[in-house]
mmCIF file with all atom_site columns, C-alpha atoms in Angstrom:
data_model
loop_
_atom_site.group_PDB
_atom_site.id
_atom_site.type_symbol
_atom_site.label_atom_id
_atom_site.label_alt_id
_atom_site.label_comp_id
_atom_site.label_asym_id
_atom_site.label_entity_id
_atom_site.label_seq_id
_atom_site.pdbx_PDB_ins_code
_atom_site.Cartn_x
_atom_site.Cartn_y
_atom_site.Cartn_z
_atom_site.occupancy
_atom_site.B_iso_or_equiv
_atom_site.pdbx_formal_charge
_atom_site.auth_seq_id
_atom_site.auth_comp_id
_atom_site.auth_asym_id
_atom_site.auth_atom_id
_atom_site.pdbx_PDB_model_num
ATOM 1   C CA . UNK A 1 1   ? -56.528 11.552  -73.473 1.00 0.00 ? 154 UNK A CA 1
ATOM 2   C CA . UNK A 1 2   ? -56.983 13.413  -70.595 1.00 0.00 ? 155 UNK A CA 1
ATOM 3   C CA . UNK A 1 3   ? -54.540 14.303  -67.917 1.00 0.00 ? 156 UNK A CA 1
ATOM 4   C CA . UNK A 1 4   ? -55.218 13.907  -64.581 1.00 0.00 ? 157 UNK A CA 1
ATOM 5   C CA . UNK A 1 5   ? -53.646 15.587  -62.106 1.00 0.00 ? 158 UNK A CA 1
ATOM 6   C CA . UNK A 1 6   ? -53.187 14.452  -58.279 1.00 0.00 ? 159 UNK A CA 1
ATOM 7   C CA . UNK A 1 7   ? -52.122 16.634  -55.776 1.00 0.00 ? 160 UNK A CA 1
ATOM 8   C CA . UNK A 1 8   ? -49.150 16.787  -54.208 1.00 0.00 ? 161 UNK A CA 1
ATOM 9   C CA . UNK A 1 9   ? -48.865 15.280  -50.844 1.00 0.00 ? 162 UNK A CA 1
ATOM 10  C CA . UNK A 1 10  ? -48.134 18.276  -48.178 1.00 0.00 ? 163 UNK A CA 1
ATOM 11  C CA . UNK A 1 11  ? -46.201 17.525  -44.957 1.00 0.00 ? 164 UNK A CA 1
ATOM 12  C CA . UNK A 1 12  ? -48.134 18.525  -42.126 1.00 0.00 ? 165 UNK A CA 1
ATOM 13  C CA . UNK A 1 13  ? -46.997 22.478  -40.529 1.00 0.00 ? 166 UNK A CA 1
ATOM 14  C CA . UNK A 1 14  ? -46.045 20.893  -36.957 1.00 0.00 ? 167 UNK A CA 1
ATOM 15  C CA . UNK A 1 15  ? -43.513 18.420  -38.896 1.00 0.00 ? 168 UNK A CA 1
ATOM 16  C CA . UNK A 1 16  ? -41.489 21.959  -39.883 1.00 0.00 ? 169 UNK A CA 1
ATOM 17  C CA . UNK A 1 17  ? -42.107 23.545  -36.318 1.00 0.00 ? 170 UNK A CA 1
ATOM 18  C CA . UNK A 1 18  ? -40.907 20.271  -34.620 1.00 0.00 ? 171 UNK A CA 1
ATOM 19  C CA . UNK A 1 19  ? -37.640 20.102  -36.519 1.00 0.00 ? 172 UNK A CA 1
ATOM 20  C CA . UNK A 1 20  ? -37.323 24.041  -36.147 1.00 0.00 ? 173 UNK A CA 1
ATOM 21  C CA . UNK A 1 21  ? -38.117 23.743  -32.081 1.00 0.00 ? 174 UNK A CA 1
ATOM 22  C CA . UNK A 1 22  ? -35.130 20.805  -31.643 1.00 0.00 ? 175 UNK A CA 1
ATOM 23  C CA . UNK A 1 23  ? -32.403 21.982  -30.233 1.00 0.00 ? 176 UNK A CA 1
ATOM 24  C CA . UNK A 1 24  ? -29.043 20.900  -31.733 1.00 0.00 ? 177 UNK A CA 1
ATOM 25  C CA . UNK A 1 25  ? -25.488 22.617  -31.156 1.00 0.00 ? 178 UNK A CA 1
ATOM 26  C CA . UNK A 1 26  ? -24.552 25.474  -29.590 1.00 0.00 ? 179 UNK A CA 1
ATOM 27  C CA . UNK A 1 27  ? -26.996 27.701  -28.261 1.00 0.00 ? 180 UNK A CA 1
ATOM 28  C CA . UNK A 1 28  ? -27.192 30.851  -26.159 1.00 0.00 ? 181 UNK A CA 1
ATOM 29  C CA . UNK A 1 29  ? -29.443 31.031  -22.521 1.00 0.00 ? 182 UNK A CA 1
ATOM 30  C CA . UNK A 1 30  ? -32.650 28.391  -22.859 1.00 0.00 ? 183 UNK A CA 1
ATOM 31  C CA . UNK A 1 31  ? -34.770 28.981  -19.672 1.00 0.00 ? 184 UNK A CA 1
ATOM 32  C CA . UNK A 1 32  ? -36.930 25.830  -18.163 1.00 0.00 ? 185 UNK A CA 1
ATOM 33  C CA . UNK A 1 33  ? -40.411 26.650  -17.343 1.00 0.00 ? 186 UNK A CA 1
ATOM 34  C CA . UNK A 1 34  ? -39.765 26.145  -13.488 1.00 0.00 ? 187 UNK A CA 1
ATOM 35  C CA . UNK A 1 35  ? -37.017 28.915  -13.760 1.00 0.00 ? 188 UNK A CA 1
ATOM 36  C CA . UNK A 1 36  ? -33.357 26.762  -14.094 1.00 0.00 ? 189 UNK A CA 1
ATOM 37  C CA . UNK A 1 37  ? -31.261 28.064  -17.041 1.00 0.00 ? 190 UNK A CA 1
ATOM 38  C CA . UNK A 1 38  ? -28.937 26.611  -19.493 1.00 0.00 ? 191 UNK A CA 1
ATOM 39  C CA . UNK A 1 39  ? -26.490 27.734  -21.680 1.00 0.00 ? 192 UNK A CA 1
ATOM 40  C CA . UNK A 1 40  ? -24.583 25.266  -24.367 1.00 0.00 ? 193 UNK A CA 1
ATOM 41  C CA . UNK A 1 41  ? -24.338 22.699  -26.199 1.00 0.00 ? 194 UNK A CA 1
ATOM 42  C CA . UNK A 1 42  ? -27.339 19.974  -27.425 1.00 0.00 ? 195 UNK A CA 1
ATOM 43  C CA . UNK A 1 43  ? -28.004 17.098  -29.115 1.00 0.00 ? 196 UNK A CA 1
ATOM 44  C CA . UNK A 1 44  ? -31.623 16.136  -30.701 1.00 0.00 ? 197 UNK A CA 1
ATOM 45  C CA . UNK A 1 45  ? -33.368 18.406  -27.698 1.00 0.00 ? 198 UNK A CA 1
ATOM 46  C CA . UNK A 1 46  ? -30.917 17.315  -24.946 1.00 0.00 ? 199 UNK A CA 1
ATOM 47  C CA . UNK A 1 47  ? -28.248 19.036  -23.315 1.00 0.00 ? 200 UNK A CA 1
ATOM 48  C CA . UNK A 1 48  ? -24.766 17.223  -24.603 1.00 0.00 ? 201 UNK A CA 1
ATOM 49  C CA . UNK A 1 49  ? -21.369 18.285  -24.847 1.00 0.00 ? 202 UNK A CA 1
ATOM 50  C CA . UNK A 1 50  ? -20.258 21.848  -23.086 1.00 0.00 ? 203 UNK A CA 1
ATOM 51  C CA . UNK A 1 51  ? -22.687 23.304  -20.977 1.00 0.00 ? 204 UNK A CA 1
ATOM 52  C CA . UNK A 1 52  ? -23.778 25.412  -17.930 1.00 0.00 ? 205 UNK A CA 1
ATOM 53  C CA . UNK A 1 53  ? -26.634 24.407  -15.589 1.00 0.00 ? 206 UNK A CA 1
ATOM 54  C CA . UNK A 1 54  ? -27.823 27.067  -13.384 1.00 0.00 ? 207 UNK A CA 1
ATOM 55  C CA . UNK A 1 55  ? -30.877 26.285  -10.610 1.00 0.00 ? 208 UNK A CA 1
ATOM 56  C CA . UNK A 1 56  ? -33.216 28.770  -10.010 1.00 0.00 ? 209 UNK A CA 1
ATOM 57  C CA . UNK A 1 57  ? -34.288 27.451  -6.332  1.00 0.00 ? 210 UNK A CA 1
ATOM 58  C CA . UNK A 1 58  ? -31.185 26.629  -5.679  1.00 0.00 ? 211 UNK A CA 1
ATOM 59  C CA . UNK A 1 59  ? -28.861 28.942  -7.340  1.00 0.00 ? 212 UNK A CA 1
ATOM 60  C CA . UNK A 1 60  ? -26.488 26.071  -7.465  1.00 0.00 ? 213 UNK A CA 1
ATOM 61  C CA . UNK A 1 61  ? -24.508 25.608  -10.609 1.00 0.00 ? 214 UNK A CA 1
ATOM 62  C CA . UNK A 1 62  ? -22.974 22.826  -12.804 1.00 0.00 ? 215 UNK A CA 1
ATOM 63  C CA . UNK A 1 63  ? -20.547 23.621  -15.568 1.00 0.00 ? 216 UNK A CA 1
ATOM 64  C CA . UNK A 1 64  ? -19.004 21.102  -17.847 1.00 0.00 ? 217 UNK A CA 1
ATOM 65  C CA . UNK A 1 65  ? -19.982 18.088  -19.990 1.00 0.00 ? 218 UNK A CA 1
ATOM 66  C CA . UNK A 1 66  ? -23.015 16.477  -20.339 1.00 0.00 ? 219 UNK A CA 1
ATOM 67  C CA . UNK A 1 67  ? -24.303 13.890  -22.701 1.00 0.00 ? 220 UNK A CA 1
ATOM 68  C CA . UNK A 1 68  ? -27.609 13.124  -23.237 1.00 0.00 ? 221 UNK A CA 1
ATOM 69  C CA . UNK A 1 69  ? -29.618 15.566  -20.863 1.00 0.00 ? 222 UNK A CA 1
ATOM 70  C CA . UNK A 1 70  ? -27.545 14.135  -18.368 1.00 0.00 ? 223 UNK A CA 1
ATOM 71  C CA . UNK A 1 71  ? -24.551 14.959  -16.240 1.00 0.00 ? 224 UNK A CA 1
ATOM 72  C CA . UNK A 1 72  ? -21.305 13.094  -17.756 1.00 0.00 ? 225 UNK A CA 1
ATOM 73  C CA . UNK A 1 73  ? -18.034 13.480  -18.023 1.00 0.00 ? 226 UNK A CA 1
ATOM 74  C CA . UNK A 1 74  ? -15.679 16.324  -16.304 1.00 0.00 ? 227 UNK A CA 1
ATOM 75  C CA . UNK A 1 75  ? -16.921 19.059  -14.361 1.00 0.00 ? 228 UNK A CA 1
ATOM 76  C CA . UNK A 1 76  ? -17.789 21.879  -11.572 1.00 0.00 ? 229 UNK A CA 1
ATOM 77  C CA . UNK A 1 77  ? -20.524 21.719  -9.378  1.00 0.00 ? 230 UNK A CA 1
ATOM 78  C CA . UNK A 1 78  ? -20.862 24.808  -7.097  1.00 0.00 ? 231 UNK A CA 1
ATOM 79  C CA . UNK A 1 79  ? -23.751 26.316  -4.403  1.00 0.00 ? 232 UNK A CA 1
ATOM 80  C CA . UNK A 1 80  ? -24.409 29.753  -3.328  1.00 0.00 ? 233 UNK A CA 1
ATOM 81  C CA . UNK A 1 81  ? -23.373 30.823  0.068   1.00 0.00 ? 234 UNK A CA 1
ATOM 82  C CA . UNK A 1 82  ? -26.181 32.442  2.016   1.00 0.00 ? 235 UNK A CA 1
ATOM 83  C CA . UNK A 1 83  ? -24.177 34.730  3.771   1.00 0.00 ? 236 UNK A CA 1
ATOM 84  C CA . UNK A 1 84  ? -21.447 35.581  1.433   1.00 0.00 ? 237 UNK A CA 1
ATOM 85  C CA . UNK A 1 85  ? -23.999 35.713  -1.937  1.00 0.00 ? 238 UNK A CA 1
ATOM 86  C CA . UNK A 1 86  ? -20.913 33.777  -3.566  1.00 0.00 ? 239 UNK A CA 1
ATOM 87  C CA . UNK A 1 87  ? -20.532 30.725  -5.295  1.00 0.00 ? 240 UNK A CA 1
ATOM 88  C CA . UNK A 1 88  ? -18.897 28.137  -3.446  1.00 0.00 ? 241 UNK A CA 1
ATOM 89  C CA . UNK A 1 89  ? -16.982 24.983  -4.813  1.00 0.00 ? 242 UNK A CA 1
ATOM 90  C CA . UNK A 1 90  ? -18.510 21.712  -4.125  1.00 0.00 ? 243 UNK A CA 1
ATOM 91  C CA . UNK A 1 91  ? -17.482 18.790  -6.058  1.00 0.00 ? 244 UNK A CA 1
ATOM 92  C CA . UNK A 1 92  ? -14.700 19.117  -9.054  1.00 0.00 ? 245 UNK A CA 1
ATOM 93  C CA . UNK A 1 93  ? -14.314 16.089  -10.797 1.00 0.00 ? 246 UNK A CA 1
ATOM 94  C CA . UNK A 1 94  ? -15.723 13.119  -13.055 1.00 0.00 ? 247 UNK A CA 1
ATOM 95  C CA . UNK A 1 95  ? -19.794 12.393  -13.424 1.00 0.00 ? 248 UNK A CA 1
ATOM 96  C CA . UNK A 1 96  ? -21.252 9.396   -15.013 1.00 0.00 ? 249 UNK A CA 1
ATOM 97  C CA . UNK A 1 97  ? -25.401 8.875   -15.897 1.00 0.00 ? 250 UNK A CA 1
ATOM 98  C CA . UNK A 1 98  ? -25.649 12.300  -13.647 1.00 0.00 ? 251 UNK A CA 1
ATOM 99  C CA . UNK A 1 99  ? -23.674 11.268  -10.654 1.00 0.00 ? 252 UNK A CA 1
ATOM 100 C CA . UNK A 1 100 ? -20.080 11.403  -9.138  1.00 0.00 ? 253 UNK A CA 1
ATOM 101 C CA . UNK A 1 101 ? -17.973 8.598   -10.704 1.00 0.00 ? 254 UNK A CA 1
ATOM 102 C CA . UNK A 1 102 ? -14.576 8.075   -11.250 1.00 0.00 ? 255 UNK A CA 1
ATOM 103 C CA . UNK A 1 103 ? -11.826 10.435  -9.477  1.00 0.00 ? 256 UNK A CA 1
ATOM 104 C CA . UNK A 1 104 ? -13.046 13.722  -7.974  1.00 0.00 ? 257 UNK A CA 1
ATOM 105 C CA . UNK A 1 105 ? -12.571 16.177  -4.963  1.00 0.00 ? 258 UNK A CA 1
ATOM 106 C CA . UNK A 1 106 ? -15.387 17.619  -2.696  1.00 0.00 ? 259 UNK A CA 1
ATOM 107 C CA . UNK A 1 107 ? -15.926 20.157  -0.431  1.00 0.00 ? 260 UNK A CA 1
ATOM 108 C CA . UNK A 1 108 ? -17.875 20.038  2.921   1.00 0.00 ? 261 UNK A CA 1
ATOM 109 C CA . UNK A 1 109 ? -18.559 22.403  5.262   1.00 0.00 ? 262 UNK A CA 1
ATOM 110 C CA . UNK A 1 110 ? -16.781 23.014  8.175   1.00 0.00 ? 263 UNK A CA 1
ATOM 111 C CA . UNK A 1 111 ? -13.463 22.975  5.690   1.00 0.00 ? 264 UNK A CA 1
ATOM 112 C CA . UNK A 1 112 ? -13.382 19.177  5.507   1.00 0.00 ? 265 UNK A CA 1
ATOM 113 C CA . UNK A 1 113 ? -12.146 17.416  2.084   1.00 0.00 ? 266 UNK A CA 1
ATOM 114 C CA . UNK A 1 114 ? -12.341 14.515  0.080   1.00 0.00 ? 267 UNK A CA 1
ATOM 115 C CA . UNK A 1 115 ? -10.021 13.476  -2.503  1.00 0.00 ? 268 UNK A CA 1
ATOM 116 C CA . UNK A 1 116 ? -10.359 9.943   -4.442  1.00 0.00 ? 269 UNK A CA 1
ATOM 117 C CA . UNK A 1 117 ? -12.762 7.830   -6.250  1.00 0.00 ? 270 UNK A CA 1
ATOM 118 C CA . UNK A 1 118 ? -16.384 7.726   -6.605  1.00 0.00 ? 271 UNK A CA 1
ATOM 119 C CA . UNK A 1 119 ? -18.612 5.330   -7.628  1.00 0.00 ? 272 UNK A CA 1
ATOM 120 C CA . UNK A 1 120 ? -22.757 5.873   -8.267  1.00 0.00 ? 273 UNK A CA 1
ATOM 121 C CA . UNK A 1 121 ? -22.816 8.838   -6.530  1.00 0.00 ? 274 UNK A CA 1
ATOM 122 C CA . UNK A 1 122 ? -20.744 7.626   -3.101  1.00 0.00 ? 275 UNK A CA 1
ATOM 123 C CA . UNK A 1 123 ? -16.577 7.650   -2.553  1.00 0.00 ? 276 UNK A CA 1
ATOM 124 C CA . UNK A 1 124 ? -16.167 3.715   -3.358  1.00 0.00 ? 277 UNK A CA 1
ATOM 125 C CA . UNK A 1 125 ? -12.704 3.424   -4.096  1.00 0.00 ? 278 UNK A CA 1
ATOM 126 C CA . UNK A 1 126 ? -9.032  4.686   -3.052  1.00 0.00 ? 279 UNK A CA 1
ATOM 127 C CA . UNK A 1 127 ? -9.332  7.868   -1.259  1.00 0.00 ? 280 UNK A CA 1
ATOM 128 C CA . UNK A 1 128 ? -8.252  10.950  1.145   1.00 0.00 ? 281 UNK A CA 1
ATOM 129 C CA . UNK A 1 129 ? -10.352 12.130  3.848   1.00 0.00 ? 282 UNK A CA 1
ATOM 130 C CA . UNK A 1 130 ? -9.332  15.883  5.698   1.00 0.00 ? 283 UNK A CA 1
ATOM 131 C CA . UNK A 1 131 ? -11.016 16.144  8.633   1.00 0.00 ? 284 UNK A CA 1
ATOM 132 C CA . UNK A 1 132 ? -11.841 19.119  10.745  1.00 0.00 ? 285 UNK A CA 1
ATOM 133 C CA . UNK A 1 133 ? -10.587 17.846  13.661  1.00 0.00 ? 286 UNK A CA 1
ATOM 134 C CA . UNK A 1 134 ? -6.958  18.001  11.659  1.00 0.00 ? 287 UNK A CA 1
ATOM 135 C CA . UNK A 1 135 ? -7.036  14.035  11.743  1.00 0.00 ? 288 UNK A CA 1
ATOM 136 C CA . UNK A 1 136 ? -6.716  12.333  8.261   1.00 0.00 ? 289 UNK A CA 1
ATOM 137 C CA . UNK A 1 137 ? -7.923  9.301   6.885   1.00 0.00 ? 290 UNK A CA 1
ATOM 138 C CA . UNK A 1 138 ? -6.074  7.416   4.088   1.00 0.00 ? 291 UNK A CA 1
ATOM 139 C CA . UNK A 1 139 ? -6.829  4.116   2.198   1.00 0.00 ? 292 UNK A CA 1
ATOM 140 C CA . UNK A 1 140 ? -10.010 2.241   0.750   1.00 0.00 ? 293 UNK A CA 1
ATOM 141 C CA . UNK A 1 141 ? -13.353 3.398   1.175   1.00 0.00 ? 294 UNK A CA 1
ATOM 142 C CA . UNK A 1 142 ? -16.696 1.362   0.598   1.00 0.00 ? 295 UNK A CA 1
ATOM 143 C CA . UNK A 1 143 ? -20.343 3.382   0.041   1.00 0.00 ? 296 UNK A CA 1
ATOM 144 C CA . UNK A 1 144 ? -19.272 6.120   1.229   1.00 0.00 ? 297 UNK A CA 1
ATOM 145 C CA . UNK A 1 145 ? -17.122 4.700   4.932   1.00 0.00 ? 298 UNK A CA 1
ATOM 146 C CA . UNK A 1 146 ? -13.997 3.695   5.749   1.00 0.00 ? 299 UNK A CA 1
ATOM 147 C CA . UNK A 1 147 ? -14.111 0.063   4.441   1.00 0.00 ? 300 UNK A CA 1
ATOM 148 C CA . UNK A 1 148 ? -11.197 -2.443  3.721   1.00 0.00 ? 301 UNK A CA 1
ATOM 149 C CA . UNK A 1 149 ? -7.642  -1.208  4.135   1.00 0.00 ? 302 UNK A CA 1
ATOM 150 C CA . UNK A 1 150 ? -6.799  1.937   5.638   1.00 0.00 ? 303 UNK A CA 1
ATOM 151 C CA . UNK A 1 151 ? -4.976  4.584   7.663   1.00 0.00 ? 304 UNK A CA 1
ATOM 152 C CA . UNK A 1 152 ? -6.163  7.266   9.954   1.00 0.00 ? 305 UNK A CA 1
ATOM 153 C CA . UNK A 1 153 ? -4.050  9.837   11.842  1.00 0.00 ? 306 UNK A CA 1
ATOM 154 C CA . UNK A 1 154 ? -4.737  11.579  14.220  1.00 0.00 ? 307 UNK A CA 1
ATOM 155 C CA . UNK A 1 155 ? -4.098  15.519  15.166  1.00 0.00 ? 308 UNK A CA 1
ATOM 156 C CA . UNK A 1 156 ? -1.981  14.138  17.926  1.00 0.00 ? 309 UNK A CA 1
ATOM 157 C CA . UNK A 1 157 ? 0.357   12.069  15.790  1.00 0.00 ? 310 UNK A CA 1
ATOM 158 C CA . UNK A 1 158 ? -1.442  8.740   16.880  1.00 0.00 ? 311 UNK A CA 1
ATOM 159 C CA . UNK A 1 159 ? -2.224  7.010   14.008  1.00 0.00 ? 312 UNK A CA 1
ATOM 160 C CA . UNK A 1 160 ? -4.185  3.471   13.811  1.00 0.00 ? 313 UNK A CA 1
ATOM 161 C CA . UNK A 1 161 ? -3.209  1.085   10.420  1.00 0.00 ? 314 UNK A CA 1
ATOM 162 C CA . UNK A 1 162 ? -5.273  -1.800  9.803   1.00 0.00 ? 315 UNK A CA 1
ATOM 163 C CA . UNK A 1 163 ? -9.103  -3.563  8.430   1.00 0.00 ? 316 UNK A CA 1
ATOM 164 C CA . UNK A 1 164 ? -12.218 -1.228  8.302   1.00 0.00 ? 317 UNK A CA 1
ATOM 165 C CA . UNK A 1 165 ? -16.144 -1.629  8.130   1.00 0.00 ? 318 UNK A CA 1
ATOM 166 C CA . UNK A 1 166 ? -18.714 0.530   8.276   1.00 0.00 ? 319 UNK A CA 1
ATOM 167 C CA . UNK A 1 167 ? -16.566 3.346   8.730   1.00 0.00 ? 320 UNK A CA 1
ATOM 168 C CA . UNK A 1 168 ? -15.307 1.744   11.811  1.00 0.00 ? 321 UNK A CA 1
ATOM 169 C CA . UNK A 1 169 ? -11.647 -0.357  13.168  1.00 0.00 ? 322 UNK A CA 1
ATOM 170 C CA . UNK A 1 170 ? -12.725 -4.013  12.377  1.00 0.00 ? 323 UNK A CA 1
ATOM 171 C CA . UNK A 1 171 ? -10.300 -6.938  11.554  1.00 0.00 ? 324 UNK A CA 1
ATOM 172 C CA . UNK A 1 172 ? -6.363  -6.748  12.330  1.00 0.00 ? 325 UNK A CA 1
ATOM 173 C CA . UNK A 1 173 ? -4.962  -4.050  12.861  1.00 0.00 ? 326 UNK A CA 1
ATOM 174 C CA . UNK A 1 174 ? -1.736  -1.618  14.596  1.00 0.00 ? 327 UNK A CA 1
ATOM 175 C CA . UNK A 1 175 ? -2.815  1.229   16.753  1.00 0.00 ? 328 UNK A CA 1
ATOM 176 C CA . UNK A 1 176 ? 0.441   3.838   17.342  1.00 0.00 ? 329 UNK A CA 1
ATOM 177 C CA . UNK A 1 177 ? 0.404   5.460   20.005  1.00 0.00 ? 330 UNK A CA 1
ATOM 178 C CA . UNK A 1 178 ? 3.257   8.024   19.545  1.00 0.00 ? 331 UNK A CA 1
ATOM 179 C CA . UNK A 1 179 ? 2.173   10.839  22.198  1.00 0.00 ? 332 UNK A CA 1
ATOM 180 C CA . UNK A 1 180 ? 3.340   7.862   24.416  1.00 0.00 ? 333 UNK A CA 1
ATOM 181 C CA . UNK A 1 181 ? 6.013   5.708   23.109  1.00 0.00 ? 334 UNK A CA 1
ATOM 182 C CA . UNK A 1 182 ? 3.514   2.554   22.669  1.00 0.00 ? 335 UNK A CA 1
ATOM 183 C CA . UNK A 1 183 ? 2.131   0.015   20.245  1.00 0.00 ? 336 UNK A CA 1
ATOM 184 C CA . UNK A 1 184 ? -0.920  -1.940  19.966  1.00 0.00 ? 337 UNK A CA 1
ATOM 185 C CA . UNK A 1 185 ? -1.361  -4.665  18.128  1.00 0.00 ? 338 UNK A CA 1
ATOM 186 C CA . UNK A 1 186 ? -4.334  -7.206  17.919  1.00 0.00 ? 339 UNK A CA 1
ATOM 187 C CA . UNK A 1 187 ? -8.000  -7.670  16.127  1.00 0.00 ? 340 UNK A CA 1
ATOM 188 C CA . UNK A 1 188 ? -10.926 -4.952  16.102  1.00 0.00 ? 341 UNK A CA 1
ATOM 189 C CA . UNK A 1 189 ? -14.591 -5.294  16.186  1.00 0.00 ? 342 UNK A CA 1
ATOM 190 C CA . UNK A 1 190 ? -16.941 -2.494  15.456  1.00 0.00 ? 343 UNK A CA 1
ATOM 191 C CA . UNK A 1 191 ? -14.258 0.014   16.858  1.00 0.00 ? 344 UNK A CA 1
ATOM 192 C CA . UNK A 1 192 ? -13.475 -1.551  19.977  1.00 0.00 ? 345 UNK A CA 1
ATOM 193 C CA . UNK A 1 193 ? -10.281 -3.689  20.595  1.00 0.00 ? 346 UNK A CA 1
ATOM 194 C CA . UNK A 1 194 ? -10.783 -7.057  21.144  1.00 0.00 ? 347 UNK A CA 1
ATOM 195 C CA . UNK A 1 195 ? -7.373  -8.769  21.993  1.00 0.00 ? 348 UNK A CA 1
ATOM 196 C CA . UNK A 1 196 ? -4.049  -7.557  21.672  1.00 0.00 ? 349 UNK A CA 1
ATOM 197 C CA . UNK A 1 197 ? -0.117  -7.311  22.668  1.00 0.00 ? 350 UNK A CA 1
ATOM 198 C CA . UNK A 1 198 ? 0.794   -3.903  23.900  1.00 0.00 ? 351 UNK A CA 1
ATOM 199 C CA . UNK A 1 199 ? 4.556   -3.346  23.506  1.00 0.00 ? 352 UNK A CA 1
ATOM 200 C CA . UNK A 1 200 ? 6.834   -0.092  23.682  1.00 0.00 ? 353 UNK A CA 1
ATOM 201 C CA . UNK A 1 201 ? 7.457   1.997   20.507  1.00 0.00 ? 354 UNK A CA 1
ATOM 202 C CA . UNK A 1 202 ? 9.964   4.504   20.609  1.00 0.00 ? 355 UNK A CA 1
ATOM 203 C CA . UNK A 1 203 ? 9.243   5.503   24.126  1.00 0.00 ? 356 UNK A CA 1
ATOM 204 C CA . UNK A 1 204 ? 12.700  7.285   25.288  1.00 0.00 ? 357 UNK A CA 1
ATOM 205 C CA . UNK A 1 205 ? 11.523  9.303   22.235  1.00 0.00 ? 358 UNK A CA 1
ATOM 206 C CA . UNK A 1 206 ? 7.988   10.366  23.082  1.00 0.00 ? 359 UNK A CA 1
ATOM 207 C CA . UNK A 1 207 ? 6.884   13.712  24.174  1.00 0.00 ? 360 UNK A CA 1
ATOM 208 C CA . UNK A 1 208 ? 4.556   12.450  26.912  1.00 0.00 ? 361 UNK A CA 1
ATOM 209 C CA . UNK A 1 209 ? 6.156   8.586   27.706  1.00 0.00 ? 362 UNK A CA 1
ATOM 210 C CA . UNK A 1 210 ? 4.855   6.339   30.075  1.00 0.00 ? 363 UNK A CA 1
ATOM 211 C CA . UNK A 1 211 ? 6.177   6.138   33.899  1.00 0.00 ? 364 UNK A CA 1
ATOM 212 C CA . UNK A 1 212 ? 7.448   3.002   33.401  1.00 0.00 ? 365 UNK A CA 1
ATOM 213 C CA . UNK A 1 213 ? 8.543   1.043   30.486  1.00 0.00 ? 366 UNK A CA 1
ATOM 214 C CA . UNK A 1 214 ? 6.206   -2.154  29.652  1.00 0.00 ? 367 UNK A CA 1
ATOM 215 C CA . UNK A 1 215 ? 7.822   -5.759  31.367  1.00 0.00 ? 368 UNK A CA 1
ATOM 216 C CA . UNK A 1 216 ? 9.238   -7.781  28.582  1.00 0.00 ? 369 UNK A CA 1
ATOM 217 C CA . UNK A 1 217 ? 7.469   -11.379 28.507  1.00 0.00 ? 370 UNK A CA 1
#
């Protein structure tokens, strides 16, 4: 009887180059074709776990965790300074789906700083505001303004407690005025007082008090 003899099926070349060109674990510098550089971890061709992003254009880097080609977890995002040729620190803190999420601090220029939550990119959330006008802004903040329940003090000592929209005094609301020995409080629109009772606060104690002291009603 005769044997017959089929030949073995073959897997095509590009199957074993394919498998060969995925990336997976740790690896040393990959270069981008547009320039950028990474060094780290990966996960079926995408950057995941530990890594460092560098930009080419930019010169801006990211290090820290990523999952799924994507920006996510805890870590450093920094830009280079022009003048200086140094990295500067820009945003330390949680990403999510390649955006600032969670609880984070960032750097602006002018030597302001932001400390609190994030949310899709924007401080949503609790947070801490430094401005560089030394005044200070404490409580909740809404895409990215002053929105809900806050505090904001001023250089001076004056210091305004109360609703916020927009980044602006809206709602009820206690405006100290401490330079002077006075208190205002009444209802806010849009940043402008709308009605109010204006009473003394600590006046005898003031550095700067009124002439007279306010009539009693």
């Amino acid at each position: 009887m005769p044997i017959v003899k089929y030949p073995r099926a073959t897997e095509p070349l590009w199957h074993e180059w394919d498998r060969k060109a995925q990336k997976c674990g740790l690896r040393h510098t990959v270069y981008a074709v547009n320039g950028d550089q990474y060094t780290g971890e990966w996960l079926d061709n995408l950057k995941h776990g530990k890594g460092i992003q560098v930009w080419k254009h930019t010169g801006a880097i990211y290090s820290g965790d990523w999952k799924f080609g994507k920006r996510d977890g805890y870590g450093l995002y920094s830009v280079l300074d022009p003048v200086t040729k140094e990295h500067k620190k820009v945003y330390t803190g949680w990403w999510e789906n390649d955006e600032k999420c969670g609880h984070g601090v960032m750097f602006y220029l002018g030597g302001e700083r932001y400390e609190g939550e994030w949310s899709c990119g924007l401080r949503s959330g609790w947070g801490r505001m430094y401005y560089q006008d030394g005044s200070i802004y404490e409580g909740q903040w809404l895409e990215d303004q002053p929105g809900g329940q806050g505090m904001l003090q001023l250089s001076n000592g004056n210091r305004y407690e109360g609703g916020w929209k927009d980044g602006k005094k809206h709602g009820p609301g206690k405006y100290f005025y401490l330079d002077k020995g006075q208190l205002f409080e009444g209802t806010w629109a849009a940043d402008i007082p709308k009605c109010g009772i204006m009473v003394d606060f600590g006046r005898l104690e003031a550095p700067a008090p009124t002439k007279y002291p306010i009539p009693k009603v």
